[in-house]
Amino acid sequence: MKRIYLDYAATTPTHPDVVKAMLPYFSDSFGNPSSIYACGQEAKEAIEGARASVAALIGAHEDEIAFTSGGTEADNAALKGVAYANSDKGNHIITSAIEHHAILETGHYLETQGFQVTILPVDKDGMVDSDDVRRAITDKTIIVSIMNANNEIGTIQPIVEIARVTRDAGVYLHTDAVQTVGHIPLDVDELGVDLLSMSAHKLYGPKGVGVLYTRKSTKLVSFMHGGEQEFGRRAGTHNVPGIVGLGKAAQIAQQEMDEEAERVTRLRDKLINGVLENIDHARLNGHPQTRLPNNVNLSISYAEGEAMCLNLDREGICCSTGSACSSAATEPSHVLQALGLDPLQAHSSLRFSLGKWTTEEEIDRVLDVLPRIVSKLRAMSPLLKSHH
Ligand code: PLP
């Protein structure tokens, strides 16, 4: 059975050209980029090439790019780095209820260190209101962190409007752009952000490498202590093959993103419309228009998310219920709860995320298989009987 992978938001396969670009840096140019002899300097040059590619992709200067071990580290480095560096100015942090755990848990930790965190609600489509941001800012606020687009429901946030608010107030703005970089056009100056997180494995690069972009004027301390790598912002010997892979992935994204977004949007809409037309009691979660080109999040009432997911898996189709990071938890996802979904809808959610190798035939197959799975599960569901 051919496997149909529709969980690109959890992780993407590494692009074959990315793997090819990485290979020489394992055992040919294996030197430590901090070493002054030739094979160290080859590695250093490769890192600087990758830095230039990433900077070009997001409209940044090269010395504003610091390589990290991924999105989680970038999020930690942004919040902790700004909080600790600016604690003389204030102790207040603002974020939203639908952030990734890498932000929410970092916020919880900072609360144990004397910081205060305000968590803003979202509307029924998962949108943060920039007026809420304005109202939440106090003279103690040092940073606002709002994600660029949500990993579960795909809603794209009004970062430009939020940036106007934070600029007026003299407060730093961080955005977790892990789900957007390489998927939709993005420029740090147009967005108006001071800090931005990204992760290679969401844009056909390898796992375990990412970037924290930090605008030059930002006061930040490193939360990793050690060597002087990455302008003193991130200590530790570079993950050279990983960084080279991210650089290559950034180049490919820059060339292919626009066309790819258009192609994937068409398949996304086919899947959404096909499900809504053919399955009763189904609804789309997230903003109907302002959403990632590849995200489909549905609630299919009277069919349990996990049961649908396992049944799809038996047909060779990979998707997720809510977020991959919480697949071990039975609580409905914090994102779906923040939308105000009732528990029935929240427990009956499925996320399909499309990507570079998704074909129309694959979408047709899901549209063929899913209604049958739903009927089968509903036939066994006591909830549906009591509903009728
Ligand atoms: N932020 C968002 C929005 C994500 O979707 C993810 C990954 O699932 C992360 C952060 C964490 O990134 P990483 O897996 O590179 O640590």
Short mmCIF file of C-alpha atoms and ligand atoms in Angstrom, two decimals:
data_model
loop_
_atom_site.label_atom_id
_atom_site.label_comp_id
_atom_site.label_asym_id
_atom_site.label_seq_id
_atom_site.Cartn_x
_atom_site.Cartn_y
_atom_site.Cartn_z
CA MET A 1 0.00 0.00 0.00
CA LYS A 2 1.34 3.41 -0.98
CA ARG A 3 1.66 5.68 2.04
CA ILE A 4 -0.06 9.06 1.85
CA TYR A 5 1.69 11.55 4.11
CA LEU A 6 -0.53 14.47 5.09
CA ASP A 7 1.22 15.66 8.24
CA TYR A 8 3.73 18.16 6.82
CA ALA A 9 3.03 20.54 9.72
CA ALA A 10 4.45 17.95 12.13
CA THR A 11 7.56 17.52 10.02
CA THR A 12 8.56 17.40 6.38
CA PRO A 13 10.71 14.85 4.60
CA THR A 14 14.19 16.24 3.97
CA HIS A 15 14.46 17.35 0.34
CA PRO A 16 16.87 15.10 -1.64
CA ASP A 17 18.89 18.16 -2.73
CA VAL A 18 19.18 19.18 0.92
CA VAL A 19 20.54 15.75 1.86
CA LYS A 20 23.01 16.02 -1.03
CA ALA A 21 24.20 19.43 0.14
CA MET A 22 24.69 18.16 3.70
CA LEU A 23 26.67 14.99 2.94
CA PRO A 24 30.16 16.48 2.40
CA TYR A 25 30.02 18.10 5.84
CA PHE A 26 29.90 14.82 7.75
CA SER A 27 33.26 13.34 6.82
CA ASP A 28 35.00 15.43 4.14
CA SER A 29 34.71 19.02 5.37
CA PHE A 30 34.16 17.83 8.92
CA GLY A 31 36.32 20.47 10.63
CA ASN A 32 35.19 22.62 13.51
CA PRO A 33 34.25 26.00 12.01
CA SER A 34 36.03 27.69 14.90
CA SER A 35 39.37 26.12 13.82
CA ILE A 36 41.73 28.25 11.76
CA TYR A 37 43.09 25.55 9.43
CA ALA A 38 41.62 24.87 6.00
CA CYS A 39 39.03 22.21 6.75
CA GLY A 40 37.68 24.26 9.66
CA GLN A 41 37.48 27.29 7.43
CA GLU A 42 35.62 25.30 4.75
CA ALA A 43 32.98 24.49 7.32
CA LYS A 44 32.91 28.13 8.41
CA GLU A 45 32.37 29.28 4.83
CA ALA A 46 29.54 26.79 4.42
CA ILE A 47 27.86 28.14 7.55
CA GLU A 48 28.20 31.71 6.33
CA GLY A 49 26.70 30.68 2.98
CA ALA A 50 23.73 29.18 4.81
CA ARG A 51 23.39 32.31 6.92
CA ALA A 52 23.21 34.42 3.76
CA SER A 53 20.51 32.15 2.27
CA VAL A 54 18.38 32.29 5.41
CA ALA A 55 18.84 36.07 5.73
CA ALA A 56 17.78 36.52 2.11
CA LEU A 57 14.67 34.38 2.61
CA ILE A 58 13.35 36.57 5.45
CA GLY A 59 14.83 39.95 4.50
CA ALA A 60 17.29 40.09 7.40
CA HIS A 61 20.94 41.06 7.76
CA GLU A 62 23.32 38.14 8.13
CA ASP A 63 24.49 39.14 11.60
CA GLU A 64 20.88 39.06 12.82
CA ILE A 65 20.68 35.30 12.15
CA ALA A 66 21.76 32.92 14.96
CA PHE A 67 21.55 29.19 14.37
CA THR A 68 19.89 27.15 17.11
CA SER A 69 18.91 23.52 17.63
CA GLY A 70 15.40 24.22 16.31
CA GLY A 71 12.19 26.13 16.84
CA THR A 72 11.87 25.23 20.50
CA GLU A 73 15.31 26.59 21.31
CA ALA A 74 14.68 29.74 19.27
CA ASP A 75 11.44 30.37 21.19
CA ASN A 76 13.18 29.81 24.54
CA ALA A 77 16.11 32.02 23.52
CA ALA A 78 13.78 34.83 22.44
CA LEU A 79 11.59 34.96 25.54
CA LYS A 80 14.22 34.21 28.16
CA GLY A 81 16.86 36.27 26.37
CA VAL A 82 14.71 39.40 26.22
CA ALA A 83 13.18 38.87 29.68
CA TYR A 84 16.51 38.55 31.46
CA ALA A 85 18.20 41.34 29.48
CA ASN A 86 15.39 43.82 30.14
CA SER A 87 14.30 42.99 33.69
CA ASP A 88 15.44 46.45 34.80
CA LYS A 89 12.74 47.88 32.52
CA GLY A 90 9.86 45.60 33.48
CA ASN A 91 8.70 42.05 34.11
CA HIS A 92 5.58 41.73 31.95
CA ILE A 93 5.22 39.43 28.94
CA ILE A 94 2.20 39.17 26.63
CA THR A 95 1.40 36.15 24.49
CA SER A 96 -1.66 34.29 23.16
CA ALA A 97 -3.63 31.22 24.21
CA ILE A 98 -2.85 29.35 20.97
CA GLU A 99 0.95 29.55 21.00
CA HIS A 100 3.07 26.42 20.70
CA HIS A 101 4.11 24.83 24.01
CA ALA A 102 7.65 26.12 23.37
CA ILE A 103 6.28 29.61 24.11
CA LEU A 104 3.57 28.78 26.65
CA GLU A 105 5.80 26.58 28.81
CA THR A 106 8.65 29.09 28.64
CA GLY A 107 6.16 31.69 29.87
CA HIS A 108 5.14 29.40 32.75
CA TYR A 109 8.77 28.94 33.68
CA LEU A 110 9.41 32.69 33.59
CA GLU A 111 6.45 33.16 35.97
CA THR A 112 8.41 31.14 38.53
CA GLN A 113 11.27 33.61 38.05
CA GLY A 114 9.26 36.71 38.92
CA PHE A 115 7.87 37.58 35.47
CA GLN A 116 4.17 38.08 34.81
CA VAL A 117 2.54 36.65 31.71
CA THR A 118 -0.72 37.84 30.17
CA ILE A 119 -2.31 35.28 27.84
CA LEU A 120 -4.60 36.88 25.27
CA PRO A 121 -7.68 35.07 23.99
CA VAL A 122 -8.44 34.50 20.30
CA ASP A 123 -11.74 34.79 18.42
CA LYS A 124 -13.67 31.81 17.03
CA ASP A 125 -11.36 31.67 13.99
CA GLY A 126 -8.23 31.72 16.13
CA MET A 127 -7.35 35.36 15.47
CA VAL A 128 -5.61 37.63 18.01
CA ASP A 129 -7.03 41.19 18.14
CA SER A 130 -4.34 43.91 18.01
CA ASP A 131 -6.58 46.09 20.21
CA ASP A 132 -6.33 43.38 22.89
CA VAL A 133 -2.56 43.66 22.62
CA ARG A 134 -2.78 47.45 23.01
CA ARG A 135 -5.00 47.15 26.08
CA ALA A 136 -2.79 44.53 27.72
CA ILE A 137 0.43 46.59 27.47
CA THR A 138 1.47 48.26 30.74
CA ASP A 139 4.54 50.29 31.65
CA LYS A 140 6.07 47.01 32.84
CA THR A 141 5.66 45.19 29.49
CA ILE A 142 8.92 44.20 27.80
CA ILE A 143 7.92 41.75 25.08
CA VAL A 144 4.89 40.55 23.12
CA SER A 145 5.11 37.11 21.48
CA ILE A 146 2.42 36.19 18.94
CA MET A 147 2.91 33.38 16.45
CA ASN A 148 2.89 34.16 12.73
CA ALA A 149 0.58 31.23 11.92
CA ASN A 150 -0.80 28.50 14.10
CA ASN A 151 0.45 24.95 13.63
CA GLU A 152 -2.88 23.27 14.36
CA ILE A 153 -5.52 25.44 12.72
CA GLY A 154 -3.40 27.42 10.25
CA THR A 155 -4.78 30.85 11.15
CA ILE A 156 -2.36 33.63 10.10
CA GLN A 157 -2.12 36.42 12.70
CA PRO A 158 -2.25 40.17 11.99
CA ILE A 159 1.43 40.64 12.88
CA VAL A 160 1.76 43.91 10.93
CA GLU A 161 -1.05 45.50 13.01
CA ILE A 162 0.34 44.08 16.23
CA ALA A 163 3.78 45.45 15.34
CA ARG A 164 2.32 48.96 15.02
CA VAL A 165 1.03 48.61 18.57
CA THR A 166 4.31 47.29 20.01
CA ARG A 167 6.39 49.92 18.17
CA ASP A 168 4.19 52.73 19.54
CA ALA A 169 4.59 51.33 23.03
CA GLY A 170 8.36 50.71 22.75
CA VAL A 171 7.91 47.00 23.42
CA TYR A 172 9.72 44.17 21.63
CA LEU A 173 7.71 41.89 19.31
CA HIS A 174 8.64 38.23 18.79
CA THR A 175 6.89 35.95 16.33
CA ASP A 176 7.12 32.17 16.12
CA ALA A 177 7.26 31.74 12.35
CA VAL A 178 8.04 28.02 12.41
CA GLN A 179 4.97 27.24 10.27
CA THR A 180 5.32 30.15 7.83
CA VAL A 181 8.98 30.51 6.83
CA GLY A 182 9.42 28.90 3.44
CA HIS A 183 5.66 28.49 2.98
CA ILE A 184 4.40 32.05 2.58
CA PRO A 185 6.40 35.17 1.68
CA LEU A 186 7.74 36.83 4.81
CA ASP A 187 9.98 39.83 5.41
CA VAL A 188 11.03 40.84 8.92
CA ASP A 189 10.89 44.56 8.06
CA GLU A 190 7.46 44.35 6.46
CA LEU A 191 6.19 42.35 9.43
CA GLY A 192 7.86 44.80 11.84
CA VAL A 193 9.09 42.12 14.25
CA ASP A 194 12.19 42.33 16.44
CA LEU A 195 12.65 38.61 16.91
CA LEU A 196 11.52 35.61 14.85
CA SER A 197 11.86 31.84 15.31
CA MET A 198 12.13 29.28 12.55
CA SER A 199 12.85 25.57 12.24
CA ALA A 200 14.46 23.70 9.34
CA HIS A 201 12.41 20.51 9.51
CA LYS A 202 9.20 22.34 8.60
CA LEU A 203 10.61 23.51 5.27
CA TYR A 204 12.19 20.32 3.92
CA GLY A 205 15.40 20.76 5.93
CA PRO A 206 16.74 18.41 8.61
CA LYS A 207 15.46 18.11 12.19
CA GLY A 208 17.36 19.67 15.08
CA VAL A 209 18.33 22.98 13.50
CA GLY A 210 16.65 26.37 13.44
CA VAL A 211 17.21 30.08 13.67
CA LEU A 212 16.49 32.95 15.98
CA TYR A 213 16.41 36.20 14.05
CA THR A 214 17.17 39.18 16.32
CA ARG A 215 16.92 42.75 15.02
CA LYS A 216 20.19 44.61 15.68
CA SER A 217 18.70 47.06 18.16
CA THR A 218 17.32 44.30 20.42
CA LYS A 219 18.74 43.90 23.92
CA LEU A 220 19.12 40.17 24.43
CA VAL A 221 21.23 37.88 26.63
CA SER A 222 22.12 34.31 25.72
CA PHE A 223 20.58 31.64 27.87
CA MET A 224 23.31 29.22 26.75
CA HIS A 225 26.73 29.89 28.19
CA GLY A 226 29.97 28.69 26.65
CA GLY A 227 31.94 29.62 23.54
CA GLU A 228 31.60 32.79 21.51
CA GLN A 229 29.81 31.20 18.53
CA GLU A 230 26.94 32.98 16.78
CA PHE A 231 27.89 36.50 17.87
CA GLY A 232 27.78 35.36 21.50
CA ARG A 233 24.05 34.67 21.14
CA ARG A 234 24.31 30.86 21.01
CA ALA A 235 27.25 28.98 22.49
CA GLY A 236 28.18 25.51 21.24
CA THR A 237 29.94 23.92 18.27
CA HIS A 238 27.88 24.43 15.14
CA ASN A 239 25.74 21.64 13.70
CA VAL A 240 27.49 22.15 10.36
CA PRO A 241 25.61 19.60 8.19
CA GLY A 242 22.29 20.71 9.69
CA ILE A 243 23.00 24.38 9.11
CA VAL A 244 24.11 23.69 5.53
CA GLY A 245 20.86 21.74 5.05
CA LEU A 246 18.80 24.64 6.35
CA GLY A 247 20.62 27.00 3.99
CA LYS A 248 19.84 24.76 1.01
CA ALA A 249 16.21 24.42 2.12
CA ALA A 250 15.96 28.21 2.33
CA GLN A 251 17.29 28.55 -1.22
CA ILE A 252 14.83 26.00 -2.57
CA ALA A 253 11.97 27.68 -0.70
CA GLN A 254 12.84 31.05 -2.14
CA GLN A 255 12.68 29.64 -5.67
CA GLU A 256 9.63 27.41 -5.32
CA MET A 257 7.47 28.93 -2.56
CA ASP A 258 5.06 31.04 -4.63
CA GLU A 259 4.20 28.35 -7.13
CA GLU A 260 4.04 25.72 -4.43
CA ALA A 261 1.70 27.78 -2.23
CA GLU A 262 -0.68 28.21 -5.15
CA ARG A 263 -0.67 24.50 -5.99
CA VAL A 264 -1.14 23.41 -2.38
CA THR A 265 -3.91 25.96 -1.75
CA ARG A 266 -5.92 24.44 -4.58
CA LEU A 267 -5.54 20.94 -3.13
CA ARG A 268 -6.31 22.25 0.37
CA ASP A 269 -9.56 23.80 -0.82
CA LYS A 270 -10.51 20.65 -2.69
CA LEU A 271 -10.05 18.63 0.49
CA ILE A 272 -11.96 21.12 2.67
CA ASN A 273 -14.87 21.45 0.26
CA GLY A 274 -15.00 17.72 -0.40
CA VAL A 275 -15.31 16.93 3.30
CA LEU A 276 -17.82 19.69 4.05
CA GLU A 277 -19.99 18.63 1.10
CA ASN A 278 -19.90 14.90 1.74
CA ILE A 279 -19.82 14.49 5.51
CA ASP A 280 -22.63 15.78 7.76
CA HIS A 281 -21.81 17.60 10.99
CA ALA A 282 -18.36 18.59 9.73
CA ARG A 283 -16.88 22.06 10.21
CA LEU A 284 -13.64 23.77 9.33
CA ASN A 285 -11.54 25.02 12.25
CA GLY A 286 -9.37 28.12 11.87
CA HIS A 287 -9.90 31.16 9.69
CA PRO A 288 -11.68 30.30 6.42
CA GLN A 289 -9.47 32.62 4.32
CA THR A 290 -6.53 33.89 6.36
CA ARG A 291 -4.93 30.48 6.79
CA LEU A 292 -1.80 28.61 5.77
CA PRO A 293 -1.91 27.28 2.19
CA ASN A 294 -1.40 23.72 3.43
CA ASN A 295 -3.62 23.50 6.54
CA VAL A 296 -6.93 21.66 6.81
CA ASN A 297 -8.36 21.30 10.33
CA LEU A 298 -11.80 19.76 10.63
CA SER A 299 -14.15 18.76 13.40
CA ILE A 300 -16.30 15.81 12.39
CA SER A 301 -18.79 15.44 15.24
CA TYR A 302 -19.84 11.99 16.50
CA ALA A 303 -16.59 10.45 15.28
CA GLU A 304 -13.61 10.49 17.60
CA GLY A 305 -10.46 12.14 16.24
CA GLU A 306 -8.12 9.45 17.39
CA ALA A 307 -10.32 6.68 15.99
CA MET A 308 -10.49 8.44 12.60
CA CYS A 309 -6.73 8.92 12.66
CA LEU A 310 -6.03 5.24 13.42
CA ASN A 311 -8.50 4.07 10.78
CA LEU A 312 -6.89 6.38 8.22
CA ASP A 313 -3.50 5.01 9.22
CA ARG A 314 -4.75 1.50 8.41
CA GLU A 315 -5.48 2.83 4.91
CA GLY A 316 -1.94 4.21 4.73
CA ILE A 317 -2.95 7.83 5.35
CA CYS A 318 -0.96 9.85 7.94
CA CYS A 319 -2.65 12.83 9.56
CA SER A 320 -2.97 14.08 13.10
CA THR A 321 -5.49 15.02 15.71
CA GLY A 322 -4.62 18.50 16.91
CA SER A 323 -0.88 18.71 17.35
CA ALA A 324 1.79 16.02 16.99
CA CYS A 325 3.49 17.28 20.12
CA SER A 326 0.45 16.38 22.24
CA SER A 327 -0.43 13.03 20.67
CA ALA A 328 0.12 11.29 24.01
CA ALA A 329 -2.39 13.53 25.79
CA THR A 330 -6.12 12.80 25.91
CA GLU A 331 -7.20 16.38 26.78
CA PRO A 332 -8.47 18.23 23.73
CA SER A 333 -5.81 20.54 22.38
CA HIS A 334 -5.40 23.95 24.03
CA VAL A 335 -5.76 25.56 20.61
CA LEU A 336 -9.17 24.04 19.87
CA GLN A 337 -10.31 24.88 23.41
CA ALA A 338 -9.24 28.49 22.89
CA LEU A 339 -11.53 28.68 19.82
CA GLY A 340 -14.43 27.88 22.13
CA LEU A 341 -15.22 24.49 20.55
CA ASP A 342 -17.37 22.29 22.74
CA PRO A 343 -15.62 19.10 23.94
CA LEU A 344 -17.51 16.99 21.38
CA GLN A 345 -16.14 19.06 18.48
CA ALA A 346 -12.70 19.34 20.03
CA HIS A 347 -12.44 15.56 20.44
CA SER A 348 -13.53 14.99 16.85
CA SER A 349 -10.84 17.04 15.17
CA LEU A 350 -8.46 15.99 12.41
CA ARG A 351 -5.59 17.94 10.91
CA PHE A 352 -4.35 17.29 7.41
CA SER A 353 -1.32 19.31 6.35
CA LEU A 354 -0.25 19.17 2.72
CA GLY A 355 3.15 19.69 1.12
CA LYS A 356 5.52 19.44 -1.78
CA TRP A 357 4.80 15.81 -2.62
CA THR A 358 1.04 15.89 -2.09
CA THR A 359 -0.85 14.96 -5.27
CA GLU A 360 -4.42 15.37 -6.40
CA GLU A 361 -4.80 11.57 -6.44
CA GLU A 362 -3.90 11.50 -2.75
CA ILE A 363 -6.59 14.07 -1.93
CA ASP A 364 -9.09 12.06 -4.00
CA ARG A 365 -8.19 8.97 -2.02
CA VAL A 366 -8.78 10.74 1.32
CA LEU A 367 -12.13 11.99 0.03
CA ASP A 368 -13.00 8.43 -0.89
CA VAL A 369 -11.82 6.78 2.34
CA LEU A 370 -12.76 9.30 5.03
CA PRO A 371 -16.57 9.34 4.58
CA ARG A 372 -16.60 5.54 4.85
CA ILE A 373 -14.54 5.63 8.05
CA VAL A 374 -16.80 8.30 9.53
CA SER A 375 -19.95 6.30 8.71
CA LYS A 376 -18.48 3.19 10.28
CA LEU A 377 -17.48 5.03 13.46
CA ARG A 378 -20.79 6.85 13.68
CA ALA A 379 -22.68 3.58 13.36
CA MET A 380 -21.01 2.59 16.62
CA SER A 381 -21.35 5.99 18.30
CA PRO A 382 -23.86 6.26 21.13
CA LEU A 383 -23.56 10.04 20.88
CA LEU A 384 -25.06 10.20 17.42
CA LYS A 385 -28.01 7.99 18.45
CA SER A 386 -28.83 10.21 21.40
CA HIS A 387 -28.54 13.24 19.10
CA HIS A 388 -31.27 11.98 16.75
N1 PLP B 1 6.61 26.43 17.10
C1 PLP B 1 5.69 25.94 16.26
C2 PLP B 1 4.56 26.80 15.82
C3 PLP B 1 5.78 24.62 15.84
O1 PLP B 1 4.84 24.12 15.01
C4 PLP B 1 6.86 23.81 16.29
C5 PLP B 1 6.97 22.38 15.90
O2 PLP B 1 6.03 21.62 15.98
C6 PLP B 1 7.81 24.39 17.14
C7 PLP B 1 7.65 25.70 17.52
C8 PLP B 1 8.98 23.62 17.65
O3 PLP B 1 9.99 23.52 16.67
P1 PLP B 1 11.09 22.36 16.77
O4 PLP B 1 10.39 21.08 16.47
O5 PLP B 1 12.11 22.71 15.73
O6 PLP B 1 11.67 22.41 18.15
#
